[in-house]
Short mmCIF file of C-alpha atoms in Angstrom, two decimals:
data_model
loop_
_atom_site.label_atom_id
_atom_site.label_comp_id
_atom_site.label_asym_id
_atom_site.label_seq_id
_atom_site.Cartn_x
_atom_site.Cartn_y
_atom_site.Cartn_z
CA UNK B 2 84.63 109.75 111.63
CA UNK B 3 87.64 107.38 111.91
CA UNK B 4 90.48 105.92 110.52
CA UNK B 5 90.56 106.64 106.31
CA UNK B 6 87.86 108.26 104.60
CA UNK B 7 87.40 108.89 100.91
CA UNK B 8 84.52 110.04 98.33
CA UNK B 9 83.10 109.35 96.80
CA UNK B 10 82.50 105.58 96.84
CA UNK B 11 81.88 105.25 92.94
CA UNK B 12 82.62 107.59 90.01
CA UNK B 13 81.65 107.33 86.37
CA UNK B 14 82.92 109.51 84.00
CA UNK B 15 83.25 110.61 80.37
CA UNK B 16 87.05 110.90 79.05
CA UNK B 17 86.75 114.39 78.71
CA UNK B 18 85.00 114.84 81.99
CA UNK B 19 87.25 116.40 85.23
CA UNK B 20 86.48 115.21 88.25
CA UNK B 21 88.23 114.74 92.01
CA UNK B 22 88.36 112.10 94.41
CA UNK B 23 88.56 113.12 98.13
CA UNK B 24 90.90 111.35 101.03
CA UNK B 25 90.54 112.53 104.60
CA UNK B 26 92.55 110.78 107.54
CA UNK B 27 91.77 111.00 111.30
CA UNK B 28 94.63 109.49 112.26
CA UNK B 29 97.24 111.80 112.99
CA UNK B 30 99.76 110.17 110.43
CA UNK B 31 102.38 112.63 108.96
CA UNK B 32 102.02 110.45 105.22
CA UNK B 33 99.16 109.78 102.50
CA UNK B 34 99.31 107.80 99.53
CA UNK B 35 96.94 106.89 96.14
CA UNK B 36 97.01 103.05 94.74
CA UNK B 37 95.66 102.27 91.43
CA UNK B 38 94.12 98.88 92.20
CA UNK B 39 93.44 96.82 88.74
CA UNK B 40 91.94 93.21 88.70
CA UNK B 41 94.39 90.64 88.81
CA UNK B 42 97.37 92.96 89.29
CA UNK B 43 99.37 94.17 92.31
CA UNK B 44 98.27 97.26 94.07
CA UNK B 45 100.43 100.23 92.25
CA UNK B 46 101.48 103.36 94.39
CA UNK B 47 101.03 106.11 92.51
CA UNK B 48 101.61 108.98 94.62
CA UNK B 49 103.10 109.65 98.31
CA UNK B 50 103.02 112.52 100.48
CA UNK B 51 104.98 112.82 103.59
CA UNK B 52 103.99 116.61 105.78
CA UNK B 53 102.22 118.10 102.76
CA UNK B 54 104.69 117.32 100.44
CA UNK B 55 105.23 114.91 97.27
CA UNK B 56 108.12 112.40 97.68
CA UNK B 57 107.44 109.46 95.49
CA UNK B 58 105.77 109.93 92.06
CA UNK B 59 105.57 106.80 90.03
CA UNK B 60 105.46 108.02 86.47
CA UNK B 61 101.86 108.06 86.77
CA UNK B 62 100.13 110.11 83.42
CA UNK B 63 99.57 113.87 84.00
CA UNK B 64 96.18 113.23 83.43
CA UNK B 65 96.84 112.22 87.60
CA UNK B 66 97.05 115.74 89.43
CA UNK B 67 97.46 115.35 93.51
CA UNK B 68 97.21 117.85 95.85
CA UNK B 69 97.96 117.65 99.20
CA UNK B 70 96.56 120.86 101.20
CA UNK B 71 97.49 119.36 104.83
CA UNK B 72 98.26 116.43 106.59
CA UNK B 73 94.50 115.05 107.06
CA UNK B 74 93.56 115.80 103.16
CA UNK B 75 94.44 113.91 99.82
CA UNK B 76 92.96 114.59 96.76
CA UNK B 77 93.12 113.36 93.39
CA UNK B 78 92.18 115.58 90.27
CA UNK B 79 91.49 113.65 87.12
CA UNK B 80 90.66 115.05 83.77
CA UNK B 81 91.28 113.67 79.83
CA UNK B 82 91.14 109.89 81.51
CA UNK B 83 90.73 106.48 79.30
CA UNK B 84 89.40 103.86 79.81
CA UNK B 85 92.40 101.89 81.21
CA UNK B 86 92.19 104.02 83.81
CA UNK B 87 89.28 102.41 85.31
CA UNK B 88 90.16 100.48 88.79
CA UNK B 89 90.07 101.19 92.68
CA UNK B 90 91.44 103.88 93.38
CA UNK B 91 92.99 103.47 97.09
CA UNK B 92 94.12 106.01 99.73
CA UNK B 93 96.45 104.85 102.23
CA UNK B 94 97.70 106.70 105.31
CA UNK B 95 100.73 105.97 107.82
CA UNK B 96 102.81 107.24 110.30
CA UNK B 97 105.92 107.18 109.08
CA UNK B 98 106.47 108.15 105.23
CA UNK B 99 107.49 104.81 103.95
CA UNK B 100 105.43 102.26 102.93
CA UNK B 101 106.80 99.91 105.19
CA UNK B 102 105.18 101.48 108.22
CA UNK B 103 101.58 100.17 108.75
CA UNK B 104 99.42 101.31 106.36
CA UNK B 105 95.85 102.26 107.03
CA UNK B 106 93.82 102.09 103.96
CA UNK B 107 90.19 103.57 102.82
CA UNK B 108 87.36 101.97 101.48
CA UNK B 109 88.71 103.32 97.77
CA UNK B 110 86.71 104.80 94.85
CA UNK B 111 85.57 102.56 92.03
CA UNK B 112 85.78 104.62 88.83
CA UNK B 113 84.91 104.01 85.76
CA UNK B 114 85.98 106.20 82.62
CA UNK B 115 83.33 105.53 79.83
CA UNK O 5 110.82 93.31 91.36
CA UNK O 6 107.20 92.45 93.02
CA UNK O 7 106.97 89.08 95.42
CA UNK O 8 105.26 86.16 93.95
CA UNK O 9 102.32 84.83 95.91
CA UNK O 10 101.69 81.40 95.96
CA UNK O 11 98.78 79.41 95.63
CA UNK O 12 96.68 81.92 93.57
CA UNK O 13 93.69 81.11 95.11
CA UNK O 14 92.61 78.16 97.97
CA UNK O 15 89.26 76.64 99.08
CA UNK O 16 88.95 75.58 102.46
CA UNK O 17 86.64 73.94 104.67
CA UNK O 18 85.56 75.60 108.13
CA UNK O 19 88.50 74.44 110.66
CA UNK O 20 91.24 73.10 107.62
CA UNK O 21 94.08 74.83 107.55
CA UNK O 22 96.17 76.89 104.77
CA UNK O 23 99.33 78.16 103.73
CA UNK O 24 100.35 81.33 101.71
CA UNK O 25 103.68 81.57 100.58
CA UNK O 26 105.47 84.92 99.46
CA UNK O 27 108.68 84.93 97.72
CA UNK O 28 111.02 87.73 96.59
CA UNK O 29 113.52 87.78 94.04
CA UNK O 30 115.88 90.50 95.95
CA UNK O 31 117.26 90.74 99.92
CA UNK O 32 114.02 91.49 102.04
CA UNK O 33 113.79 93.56 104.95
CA UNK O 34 110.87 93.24 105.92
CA UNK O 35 107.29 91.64 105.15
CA UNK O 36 103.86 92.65 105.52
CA UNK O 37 100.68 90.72 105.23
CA UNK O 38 97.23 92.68 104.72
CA UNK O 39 93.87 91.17 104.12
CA UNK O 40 91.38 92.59 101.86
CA UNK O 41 87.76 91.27 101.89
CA UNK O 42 85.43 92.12 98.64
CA UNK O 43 84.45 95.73 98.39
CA UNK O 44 86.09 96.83 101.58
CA UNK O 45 89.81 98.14 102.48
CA UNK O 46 92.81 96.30 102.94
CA UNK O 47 93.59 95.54 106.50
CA UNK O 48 96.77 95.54 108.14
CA UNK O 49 97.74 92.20 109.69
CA UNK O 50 101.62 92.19 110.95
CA UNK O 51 104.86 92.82 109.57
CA UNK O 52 108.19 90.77 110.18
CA UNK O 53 111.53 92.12 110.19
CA UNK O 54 114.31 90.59 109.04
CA UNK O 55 115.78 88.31 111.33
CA UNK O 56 113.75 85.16 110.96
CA UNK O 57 110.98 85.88 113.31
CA UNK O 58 107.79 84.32 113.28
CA UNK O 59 104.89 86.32 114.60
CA UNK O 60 101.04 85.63 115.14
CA UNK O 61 97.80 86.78 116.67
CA UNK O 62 94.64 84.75 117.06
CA UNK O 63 94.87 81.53 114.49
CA UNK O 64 96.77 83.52 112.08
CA UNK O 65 100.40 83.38 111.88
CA UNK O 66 103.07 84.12 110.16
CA UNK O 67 107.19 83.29 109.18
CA UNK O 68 110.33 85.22 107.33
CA UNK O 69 112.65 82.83 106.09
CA UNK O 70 115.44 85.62 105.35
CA UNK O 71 117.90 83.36 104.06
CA UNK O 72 114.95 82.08 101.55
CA UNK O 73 113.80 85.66 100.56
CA UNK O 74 110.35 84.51 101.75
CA UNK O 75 107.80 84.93 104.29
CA UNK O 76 104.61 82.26 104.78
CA UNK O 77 101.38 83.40 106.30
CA UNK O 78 99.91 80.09 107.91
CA UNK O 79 96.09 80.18 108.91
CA UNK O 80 95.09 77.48 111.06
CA UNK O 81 91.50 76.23 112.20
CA UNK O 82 89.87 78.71 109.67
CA UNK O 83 86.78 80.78 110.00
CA UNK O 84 84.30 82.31 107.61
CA UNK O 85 85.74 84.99 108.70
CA UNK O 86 89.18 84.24 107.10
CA UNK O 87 87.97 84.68 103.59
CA UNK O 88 89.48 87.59 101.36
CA UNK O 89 92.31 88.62 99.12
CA UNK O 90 95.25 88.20 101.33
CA UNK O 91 98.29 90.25 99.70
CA UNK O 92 102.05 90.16 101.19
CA UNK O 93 104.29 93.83 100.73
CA UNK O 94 108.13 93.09 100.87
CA UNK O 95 110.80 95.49 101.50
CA UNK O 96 113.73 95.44 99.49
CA UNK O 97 116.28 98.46 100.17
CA UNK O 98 114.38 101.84 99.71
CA UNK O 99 111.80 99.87 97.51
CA UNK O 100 108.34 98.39 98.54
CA UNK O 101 106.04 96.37 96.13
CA UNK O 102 102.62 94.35 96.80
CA UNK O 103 102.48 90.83 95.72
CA UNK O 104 99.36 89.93 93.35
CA UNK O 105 97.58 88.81 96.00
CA UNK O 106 95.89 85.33 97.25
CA UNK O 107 92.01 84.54 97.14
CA UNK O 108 91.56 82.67 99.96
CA UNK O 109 87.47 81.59 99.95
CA UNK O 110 86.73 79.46 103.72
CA UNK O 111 83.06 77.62 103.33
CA UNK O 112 81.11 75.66 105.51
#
């Protein structure tokens, strides 16, 4: 595998369902991110990880729970979503921990709450 | 606080050229460009620093007008392969925000 990895590539869920979305990088960076990606709206970081650890939250809902075991690994637990919550959900990676280092992106996770 | 992408969305013909324009409200440090075609990731395509520089690769190019607050992304002789969401990221301080994004659709 290369570059940015995540699973899976679609979700649906029930609002009271949990479930987890997976991010794997093979590219040695040292930072990982999650975008919410909505139609016709910006992407929106919601979380940023630089070495295993959380620097940037963006008052994202608890109902958002990241965990960052390592530097290759980026997960995102969801449980208790609505519907609003239904995008592409994007995992970035770069080498640097600021997004204005080049960002490698994954394919993303279309979810949809129900 | 995010850039403003300008046009919305553009039509070409194979070989006509286009121009995306990204403006910022605040100082910018920098400027990305990333392309996104449907279903797949977005893909990096340069940054520019502040300092006016104009960078390119291929038929795709690009300008920071730092005085301005705004960076164009100028696509000339397009392809097929041109067509997709093309979004700008600005730097502003310690802050970093996408712009909405431009549809850009190239057809034969």
């Amino acid at each position: 595998e290369t570059g940015v990895t995540q699973t899976p590539r679609h979700l649906v869920m029930g609002m009271t369902n949990k479930k987890s979305l997976k991010c794997e990088q093979h590219l040695g960076h040292n930072a990982m991110y999650w975008y919410k990606q909505s139609a016709k709206k910006p992407l929106e970081l919601m979380f940023v990880y630089s070495l295993e650890e959380r620097v940037e939250n963006n008052s994202v809902p608890s109902r958002f729970s990241p965990e960052c075991p390592n530097s290759s690994h980026l997960f995102l637990h969801l449980h208790t979503l609505q519907p609003e919550d239904s995008a592409l959900y994007l995992c970035a990676s770069s080498q640097g921990d600021r997004q204005s280092y080049e960002q490698y992106f994954g394919p993303g996770t279309r979810l949809t709450v129900t | 606080q995010q850039p403003v992408q300008s046009p919305q969305a553009v039509i070409l013909r194979e070989g006509e050229d286009a121009v995306i324009n990204c403006s910022s409200s605040k100082a910018l440090y920098s400027v990305h460009w990333y392309r996104q075609k449907h279903g797949e990731a977005p893909i990096f395509l340069m940054i520019l620093l502040k300092g006016g520089e104009q960078k390119g690769h291929d038929k795709i190019s690009a300008s920071f007008n730092e005085k301005k607050q705004q960076s164009s992304l100028y696509l000339t002789a397009s392809q097929l392969s041109y067509s997709g969401t093309y979004f700008c990221g600005t730097e502003t301080g310690n802050q970093f925000y996408f712009g909405t994004g431009t549809s850009l659709t190239v057809i034969p």
